[in-house]
Structure formats: C-alpha cells, structure tokens
Tab-separated table of C-alpha atoms and ligand atoms in Angstrom:
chain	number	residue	atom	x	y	z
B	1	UNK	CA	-5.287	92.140	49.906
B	2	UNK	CA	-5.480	95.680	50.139
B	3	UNK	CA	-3.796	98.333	47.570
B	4	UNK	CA	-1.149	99.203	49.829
B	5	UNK	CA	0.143	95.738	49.859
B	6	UNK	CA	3.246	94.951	48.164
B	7	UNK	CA	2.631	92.821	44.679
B	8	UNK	CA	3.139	89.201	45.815
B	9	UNK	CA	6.276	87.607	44.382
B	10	UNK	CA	9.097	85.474	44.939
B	11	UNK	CA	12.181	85.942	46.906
B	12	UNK	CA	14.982	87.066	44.776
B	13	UNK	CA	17.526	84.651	46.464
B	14	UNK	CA	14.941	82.166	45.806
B	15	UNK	CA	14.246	82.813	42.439
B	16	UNK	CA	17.543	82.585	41.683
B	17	UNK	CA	18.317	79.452	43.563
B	18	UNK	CA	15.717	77.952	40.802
B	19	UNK	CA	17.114	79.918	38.181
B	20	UNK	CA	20.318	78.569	38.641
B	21	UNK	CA	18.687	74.851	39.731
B	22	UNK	CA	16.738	74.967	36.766
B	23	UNK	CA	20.162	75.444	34.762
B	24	UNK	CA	21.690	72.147	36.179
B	25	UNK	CA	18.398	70.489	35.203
B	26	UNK	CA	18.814	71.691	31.398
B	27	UNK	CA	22.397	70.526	31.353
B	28	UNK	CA	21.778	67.207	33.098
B	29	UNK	CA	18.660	66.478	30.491
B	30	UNK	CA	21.332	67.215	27.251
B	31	UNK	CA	24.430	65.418	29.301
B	32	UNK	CA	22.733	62.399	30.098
B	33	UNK	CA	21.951	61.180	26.613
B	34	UNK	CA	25.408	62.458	25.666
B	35	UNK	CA	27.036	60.761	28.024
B	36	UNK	CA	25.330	57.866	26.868
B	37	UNK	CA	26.227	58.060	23.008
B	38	UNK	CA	29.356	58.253	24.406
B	39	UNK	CA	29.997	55.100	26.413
B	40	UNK	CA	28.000	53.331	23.355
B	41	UNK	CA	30.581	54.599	20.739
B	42	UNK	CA	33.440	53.594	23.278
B	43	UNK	CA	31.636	50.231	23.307
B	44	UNK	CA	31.864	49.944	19.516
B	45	UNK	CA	34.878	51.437	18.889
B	46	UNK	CA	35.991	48.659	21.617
B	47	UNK	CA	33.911	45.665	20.545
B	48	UNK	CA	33.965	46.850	16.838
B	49	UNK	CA	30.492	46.709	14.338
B	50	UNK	CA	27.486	45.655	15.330
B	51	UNK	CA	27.916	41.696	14.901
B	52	UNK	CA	24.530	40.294	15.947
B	53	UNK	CA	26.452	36.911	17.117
B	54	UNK	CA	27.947	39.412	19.673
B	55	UNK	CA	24.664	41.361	20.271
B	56	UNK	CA	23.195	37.858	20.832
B	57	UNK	CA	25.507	37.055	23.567
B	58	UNK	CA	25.607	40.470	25.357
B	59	UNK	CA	23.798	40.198	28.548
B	60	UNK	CA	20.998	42.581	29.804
B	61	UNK	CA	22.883	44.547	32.419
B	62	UNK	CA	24.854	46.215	29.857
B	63	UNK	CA	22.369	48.140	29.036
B	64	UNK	CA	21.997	49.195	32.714
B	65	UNK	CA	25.424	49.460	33.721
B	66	UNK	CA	25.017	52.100	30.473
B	67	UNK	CA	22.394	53.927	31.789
B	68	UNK	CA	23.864	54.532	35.303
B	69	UNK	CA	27.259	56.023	33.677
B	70	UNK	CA	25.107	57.896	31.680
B	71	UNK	CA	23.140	58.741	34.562
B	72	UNK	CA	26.248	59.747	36.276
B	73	UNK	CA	27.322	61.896	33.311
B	74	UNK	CA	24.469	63.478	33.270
B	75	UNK	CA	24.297	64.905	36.615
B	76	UNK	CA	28.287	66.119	36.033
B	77	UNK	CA	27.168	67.899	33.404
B	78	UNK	CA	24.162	69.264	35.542
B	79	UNK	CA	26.481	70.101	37.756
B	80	UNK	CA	28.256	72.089	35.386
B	81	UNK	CA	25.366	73.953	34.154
B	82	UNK	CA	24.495	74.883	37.611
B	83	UNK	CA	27.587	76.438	38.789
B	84	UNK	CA	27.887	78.366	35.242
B	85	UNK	CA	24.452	79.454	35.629
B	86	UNK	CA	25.490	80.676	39.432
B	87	UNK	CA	28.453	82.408	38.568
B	88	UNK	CA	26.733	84.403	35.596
B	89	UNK	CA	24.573	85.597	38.197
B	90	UNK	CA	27.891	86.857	40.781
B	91	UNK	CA	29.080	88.813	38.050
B	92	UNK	CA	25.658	91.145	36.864
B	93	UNK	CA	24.096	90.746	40.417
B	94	UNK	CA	21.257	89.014	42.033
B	95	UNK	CA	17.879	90.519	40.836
B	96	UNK	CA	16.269	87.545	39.013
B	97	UNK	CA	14.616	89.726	36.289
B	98	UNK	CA	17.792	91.272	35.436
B	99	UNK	CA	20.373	87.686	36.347
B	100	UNK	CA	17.631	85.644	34.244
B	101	UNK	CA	17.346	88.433	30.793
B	102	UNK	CA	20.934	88.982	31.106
B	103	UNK	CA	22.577	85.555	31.854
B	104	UNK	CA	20.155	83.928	29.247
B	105	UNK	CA	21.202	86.871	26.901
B	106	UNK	CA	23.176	83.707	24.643
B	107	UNK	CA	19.579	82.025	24.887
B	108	UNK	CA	19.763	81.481	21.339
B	109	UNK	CA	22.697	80.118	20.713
B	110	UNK	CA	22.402	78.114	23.427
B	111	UNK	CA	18.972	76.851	21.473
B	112	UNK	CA	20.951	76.368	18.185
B	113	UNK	CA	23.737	74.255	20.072
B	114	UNK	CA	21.258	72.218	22.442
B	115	UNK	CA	19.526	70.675	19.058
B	116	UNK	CA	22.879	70.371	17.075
B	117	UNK	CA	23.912	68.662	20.336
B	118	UNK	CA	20.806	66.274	20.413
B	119	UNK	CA	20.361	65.918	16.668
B	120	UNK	CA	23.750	63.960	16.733
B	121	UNK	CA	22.744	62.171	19.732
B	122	UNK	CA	19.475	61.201	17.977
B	123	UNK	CA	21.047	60.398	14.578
B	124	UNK	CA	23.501	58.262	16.190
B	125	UNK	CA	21.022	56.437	18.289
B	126	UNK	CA	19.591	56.042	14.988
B	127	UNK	CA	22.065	54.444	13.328
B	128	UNK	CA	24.533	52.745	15.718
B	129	UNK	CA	22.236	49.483	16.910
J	1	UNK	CA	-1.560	35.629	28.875
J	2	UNK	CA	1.063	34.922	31.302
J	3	UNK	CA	2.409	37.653	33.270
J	4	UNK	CA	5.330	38.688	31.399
J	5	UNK	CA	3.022	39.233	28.097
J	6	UNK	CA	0.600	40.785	30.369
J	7	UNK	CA	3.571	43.553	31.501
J	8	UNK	CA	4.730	43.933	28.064
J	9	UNK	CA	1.426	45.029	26.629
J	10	UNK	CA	1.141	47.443	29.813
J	11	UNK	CA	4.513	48.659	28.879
J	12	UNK	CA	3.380	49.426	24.728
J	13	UNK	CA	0.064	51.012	25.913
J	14	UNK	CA	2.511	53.346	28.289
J	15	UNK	CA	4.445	54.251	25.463
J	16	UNK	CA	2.278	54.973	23.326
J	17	UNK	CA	0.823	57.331	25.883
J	18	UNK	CA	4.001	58.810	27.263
J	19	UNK	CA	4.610	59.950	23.272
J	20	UNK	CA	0.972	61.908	23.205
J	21	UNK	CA	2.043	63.495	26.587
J	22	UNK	CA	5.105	64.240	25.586
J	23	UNK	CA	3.822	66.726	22.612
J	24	UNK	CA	1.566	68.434	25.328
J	25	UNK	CA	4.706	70.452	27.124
J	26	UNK	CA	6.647	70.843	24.197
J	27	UNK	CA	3.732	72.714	22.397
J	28	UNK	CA	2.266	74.508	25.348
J	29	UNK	CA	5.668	75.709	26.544
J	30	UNK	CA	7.056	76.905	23.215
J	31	UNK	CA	6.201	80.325	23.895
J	32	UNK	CA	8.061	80.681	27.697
J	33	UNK	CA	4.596	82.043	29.228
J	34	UNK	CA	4.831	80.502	33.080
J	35	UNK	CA	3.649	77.104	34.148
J	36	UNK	CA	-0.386	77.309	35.028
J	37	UNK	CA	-0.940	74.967	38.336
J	38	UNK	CA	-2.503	72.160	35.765
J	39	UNK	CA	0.456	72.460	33.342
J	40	UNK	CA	2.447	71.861	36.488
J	41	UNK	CA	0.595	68.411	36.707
J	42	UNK	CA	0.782	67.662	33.324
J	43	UNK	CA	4.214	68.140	32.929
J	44	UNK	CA	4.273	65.517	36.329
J	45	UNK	CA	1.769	63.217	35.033
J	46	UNK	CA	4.069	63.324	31.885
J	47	UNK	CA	7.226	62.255	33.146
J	48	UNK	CA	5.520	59.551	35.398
J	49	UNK	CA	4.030	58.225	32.333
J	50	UNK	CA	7.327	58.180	30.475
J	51	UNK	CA	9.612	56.802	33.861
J	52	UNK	CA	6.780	53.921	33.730
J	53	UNK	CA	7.213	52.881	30.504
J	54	UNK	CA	10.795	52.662	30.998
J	55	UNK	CA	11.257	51.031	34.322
J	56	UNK	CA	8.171	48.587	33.069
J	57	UNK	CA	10.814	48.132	29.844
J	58	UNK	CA	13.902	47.298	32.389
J	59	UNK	CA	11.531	44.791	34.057
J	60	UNK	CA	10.634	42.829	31.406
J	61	UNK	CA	14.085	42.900	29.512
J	62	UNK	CA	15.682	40.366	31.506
J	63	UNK	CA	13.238	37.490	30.225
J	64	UNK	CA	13.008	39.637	26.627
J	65	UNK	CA	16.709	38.388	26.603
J	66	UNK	CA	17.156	35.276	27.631
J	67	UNK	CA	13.488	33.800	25.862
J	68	UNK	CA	12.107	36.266	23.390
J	69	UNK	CA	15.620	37.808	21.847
J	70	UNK	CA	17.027	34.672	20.008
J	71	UNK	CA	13.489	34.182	18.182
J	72	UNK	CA	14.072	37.471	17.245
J	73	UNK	CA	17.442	37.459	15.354
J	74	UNK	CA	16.075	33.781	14.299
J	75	UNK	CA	13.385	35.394	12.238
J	76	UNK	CA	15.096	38.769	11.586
J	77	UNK	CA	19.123	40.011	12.708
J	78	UNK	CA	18.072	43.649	11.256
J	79	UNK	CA	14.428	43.278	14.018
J	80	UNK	CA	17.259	42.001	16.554
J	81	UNK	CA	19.422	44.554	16.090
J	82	UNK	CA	16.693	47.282	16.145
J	83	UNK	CA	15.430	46.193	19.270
J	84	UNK	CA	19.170	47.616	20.215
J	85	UNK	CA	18.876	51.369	18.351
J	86	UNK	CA	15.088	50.916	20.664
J	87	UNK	CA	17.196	50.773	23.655
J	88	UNK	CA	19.259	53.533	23.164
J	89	UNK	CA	16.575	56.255	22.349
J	90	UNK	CA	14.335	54.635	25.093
J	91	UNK	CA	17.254	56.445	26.922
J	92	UNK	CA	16.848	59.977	25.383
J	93	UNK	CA	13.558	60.138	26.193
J	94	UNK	CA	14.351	59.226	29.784
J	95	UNK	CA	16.868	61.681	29.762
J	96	UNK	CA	15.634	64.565	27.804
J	97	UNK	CA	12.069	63.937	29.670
J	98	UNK	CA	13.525	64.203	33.097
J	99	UNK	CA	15.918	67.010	32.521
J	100	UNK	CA	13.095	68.816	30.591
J	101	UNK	CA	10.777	68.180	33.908
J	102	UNK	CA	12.818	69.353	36.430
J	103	UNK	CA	13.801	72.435	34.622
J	104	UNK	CA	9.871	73.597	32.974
J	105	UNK	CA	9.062	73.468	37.345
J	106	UNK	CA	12.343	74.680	38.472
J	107	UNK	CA	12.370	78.025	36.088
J	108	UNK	CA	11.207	81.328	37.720
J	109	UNK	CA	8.219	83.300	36.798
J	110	UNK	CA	10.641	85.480	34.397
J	111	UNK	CA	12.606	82.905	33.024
J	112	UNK	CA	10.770	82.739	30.125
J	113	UNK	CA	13.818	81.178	28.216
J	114	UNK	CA	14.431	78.239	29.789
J	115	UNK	CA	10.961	77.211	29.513
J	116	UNK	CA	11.411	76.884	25.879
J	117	UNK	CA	14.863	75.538	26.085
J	118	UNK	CA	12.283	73.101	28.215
J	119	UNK	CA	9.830	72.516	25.083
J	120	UNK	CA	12.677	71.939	22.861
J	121	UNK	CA	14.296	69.316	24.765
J	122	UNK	CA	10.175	68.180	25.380
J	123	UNK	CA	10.018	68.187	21.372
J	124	UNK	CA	13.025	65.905	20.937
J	125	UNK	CA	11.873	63.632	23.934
J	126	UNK	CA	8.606	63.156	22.225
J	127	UNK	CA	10.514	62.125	18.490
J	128	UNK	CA	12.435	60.362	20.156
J	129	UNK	CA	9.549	58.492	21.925
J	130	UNK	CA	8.063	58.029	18.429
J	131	UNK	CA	10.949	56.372	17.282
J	132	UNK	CA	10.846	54.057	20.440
J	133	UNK	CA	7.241	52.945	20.041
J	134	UNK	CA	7.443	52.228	16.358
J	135	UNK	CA	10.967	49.975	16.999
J	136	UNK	CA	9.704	48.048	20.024
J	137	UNK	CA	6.492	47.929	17.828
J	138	UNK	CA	8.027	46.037	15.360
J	139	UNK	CA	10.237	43.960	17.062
J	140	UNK	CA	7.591	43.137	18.997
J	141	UNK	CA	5.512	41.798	15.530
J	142	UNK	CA	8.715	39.820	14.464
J	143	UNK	CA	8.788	37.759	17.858
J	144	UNK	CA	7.170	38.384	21.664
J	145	UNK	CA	6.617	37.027	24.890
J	146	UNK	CA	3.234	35.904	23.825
J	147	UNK	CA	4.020	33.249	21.513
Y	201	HEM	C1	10.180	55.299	27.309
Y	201	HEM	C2	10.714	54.426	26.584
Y	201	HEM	C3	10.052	53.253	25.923
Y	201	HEM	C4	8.975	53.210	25.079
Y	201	HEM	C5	8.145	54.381	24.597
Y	201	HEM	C6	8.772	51.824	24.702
Y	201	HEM	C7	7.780	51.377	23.847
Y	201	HEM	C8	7.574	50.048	23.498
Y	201	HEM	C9	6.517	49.546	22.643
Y	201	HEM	C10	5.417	50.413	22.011
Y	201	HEM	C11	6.655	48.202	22.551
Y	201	HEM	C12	5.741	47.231	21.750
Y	201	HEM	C13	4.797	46.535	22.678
Y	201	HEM	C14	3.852	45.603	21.967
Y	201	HEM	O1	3.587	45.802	20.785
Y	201	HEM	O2	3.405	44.656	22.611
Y	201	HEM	C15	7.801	47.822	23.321
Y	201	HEM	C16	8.274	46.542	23.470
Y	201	HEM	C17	9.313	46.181	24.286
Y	201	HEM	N1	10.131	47.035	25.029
Y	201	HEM	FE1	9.932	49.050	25.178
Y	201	HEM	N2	9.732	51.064	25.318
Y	201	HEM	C18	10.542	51.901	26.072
Y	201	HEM	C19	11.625	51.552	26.849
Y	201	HEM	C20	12.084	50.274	27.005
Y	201	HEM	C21	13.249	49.896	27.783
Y	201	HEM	C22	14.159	50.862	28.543
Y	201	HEM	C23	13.365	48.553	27.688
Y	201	HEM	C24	14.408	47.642	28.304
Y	201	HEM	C25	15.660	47.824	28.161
Y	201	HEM	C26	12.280	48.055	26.856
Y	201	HEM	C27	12.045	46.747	26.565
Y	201	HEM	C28	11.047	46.275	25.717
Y	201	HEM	C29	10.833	44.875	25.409
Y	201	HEM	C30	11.644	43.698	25.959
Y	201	HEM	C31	9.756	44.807	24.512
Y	201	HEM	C32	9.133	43.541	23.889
Y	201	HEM	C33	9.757	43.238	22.558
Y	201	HEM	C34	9.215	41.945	21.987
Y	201	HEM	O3	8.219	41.448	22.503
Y	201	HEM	O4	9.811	41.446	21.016
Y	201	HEM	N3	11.534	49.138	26.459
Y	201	HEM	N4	8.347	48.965	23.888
C-alpha cells in the first residue's frame, strides 16, 4: 500500500446492512427470553401454582414446544429491531459513522431498559419453577 | 457408567465451561473497542460451548424425565421443582448468548455501542449460566442418572 491509497474500510451500504443486522440480533437476544417468560406465565396463569404432582406429570416436550415459541418470538422481535434500526438510518442518511452515533444517540436508555427488561426476565425465571 | 451418565457429566463439564467463557466477552467488550480476529473466535468458541451444553441438556432430558425426575421429587419436591427454574434460565443463556453473538460480529467498526449493549446481554448470559450450573448441580446431588 502506497500513501496515495485510499484508507481501507468498509462499504457504507455494507456497514450499515450490519449495523442494522446487528440491531435485529440485539432485539432477538432480549425477545427470545421474553417471549419465553411469557408463554411460562401464560402456562401458570393457565395451569395455576407450581403443584409438583402436575410438574411430575408434565412431559418433556413442553419444555421444547416452549423454546420454539420463544424461539419464534424472538426472531419477531429481531425483526422489529431490524427494521427500527433501518428506518433510523432513512431518516439522518446512510454514512455509518454518522447513522451508527446518531441512531444509537438513545444508547443509554436503551442500556437502562435492556437490563430492567432482563432483570425481570431473570427474577422471574428465578422464582416461577 | 452407562451412556446416559456418561452424557450428563459431558453436559456439567460444558456448563461449567460455557459460564467461564461467557465472562470473557462480557468483560473484554465492555468498553465498545472493535472485535480483534481472536475475540472473533472466542466469542464463536463461546457460543458453541454454550449451544453444546444445551442441546447435550435436551438430549438427555427425555430419560432425566421419565427415570431420574420421580427420584427427584421422591427425595426433594423443592430439588424437583428447581430442576424446573434450571430449565428456564438454561433458556436465557441460550437466548441472550446467541443474540449477544450474532450482534458483538455483526456490529461495524464504529458501532462501538452495540458492542457493549453486546457485553451486557454477555454479562447477564453468564449469571444466568451461574445460576444454571449451580441448580442442575444440585439437583443433580439429590438424584442422577448414575445411581
Ligand atoms: C446452557 C445451559 C445449561 C447449563 C449451563 C447446564 C448445566 C448443568 C449442570 C452443571 C448439571 C450438573 C451435572 C452433574 O453434576 O453431573 C446439569 C444437569 C442436568 N441438566 Fe443441564 N444445563 C443447561 C441446560 C440444560 C437443558 C436445556 C436441559 C434440558 C432441558 C438440561 C438438562 C439437565 C439434566 C437432565 C441434568 C441431570 C440432572 C440430574 O441428574 O438430576 N440442562 N446441567
């Protein structure tokens, strides 16, 4: 590489392509495990307390019929977070530096709600068996 | 050791190891700096780890239900219903750990952000895993496969 050459980097369409891929990633990785606290406190709310006469008589698929809607959920969500991410970017422009600074510019809210989201979904996990 | 008990003790010394790895991204990304070619592995290597110790989980449940389960509420309904709460963050850490993955080696150069939004949903995968290891832990001492 000579000085002349231009500094290597990405191209800006593709960068945002990730940018806004990387997005739907974030949101599928907090929907999933919503989406699963969810279906398991329809399940209780259906089935009623944890009974472990009914625990003992619950087969093993429920758990994986669980984790596919949550799956499923997930990748809504995902979805979601992609096409947010996406339009952000239509309405400031298309230069990643200034599409990733400005469309992350709620960053830290964003942070604060992300952990309030997954505390819950933690503590509940925690406490609903 | 039949094969089953043989699995299961793959599938504790997996998660024990996914919840070490798990640390590793949520500490080195903290700061947003972008992904060196070896943190790119790690974070891979990472989620591998954890997606093991899950799907080695899912194969092994079947026979955890219908042999090892009513041994455990027969010595202990709290262990029994424990091994439950186990199943449900087993699932956060799936999901958070994925999710967390994809983004950390999706992110651009200047997207310093997400990376940390990354290592925080790294952070609570790796709890999370904690909380996993020590529950199928003790279920396991209450009742197991190897009996
Ligand atoms: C990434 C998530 C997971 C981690 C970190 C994890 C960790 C562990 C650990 C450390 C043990 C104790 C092993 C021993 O002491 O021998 C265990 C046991 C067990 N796990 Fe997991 N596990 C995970 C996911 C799952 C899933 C998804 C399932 C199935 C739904 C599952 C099913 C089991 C079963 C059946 C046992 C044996 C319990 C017994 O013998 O009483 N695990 N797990």
């Amino acid at each position: 590489m000579t000085t002349a050459d231009p500094p290597e980097g990405e191209h800006p369409r593709h960068a945002r392509l990730r940018l806004d891929l990387a997005w739907g990633a974030l949101g599928f990785g907090v929907g999933a495990p919503s989406s699963y606290m969810f279906v398991r406190l329809w399940e209780r709310w259906r089935d009623g307390e944890g009974d472990p006469g009914l625990v003992l008589r619950t087969a093993h698929t429920g758990f994986v019929w669980r984790s596919i809607i949550a799956l499923w959920g997930g990748l809504l969500v995902g979805a979601l977070a992609h096409t947010l991410s996406h339009r952000a970017a239509l309405r400031v422009g298309s230069a990643p530096e200034v599409t990733s600074t400005r469309a992350l510019r709620g960053e830290h809210r964003t942070a604060v709600l992300l952990a309030l989201v997954l505390g819950a979904v933690a503590a509940l996990a925690a406490f609903f068996p | 050791m039949n094969g089953t008990a043989w699995l299961e003790s793959m599938h504790g010394h997996l998660g024990v190891l996914a919840c070490a790895a798990l640390a590793h991204p949520a500490i080195r990304m903290r700061k947003g700096a972008p992904l060196s070619s070896g943190a790119r592995w790690s974070i891979g290597l990472t989620t591998l780890g954890v997606v093991g110790a899950f799907a080695t989980g899912l194969v092994i449940y079947a026979r955890y239900v219908a042999e090892v389960r009513p041994f455990v509420f027969r010595a202990s309904a709290q262990a029994g219903l424990l091994f439950e709460t186990k199943e449900h963050l087993a699932f956060l850490v799936v999901g958070t750990s994925l999710g967390a993955c994809a983004c950390a080696l999706l992110a651009p150069r200047e997207a310093r952000s997400l990376r940390r939004l990354a290592s925080l949903l790294y952070a609570l995968g790796a709890l999370a895993c904690l909380g996993t290891v020590l529950l199928g832990t003790h279920v396991a001492s209450v009742a197991t496969f190897a009996r």
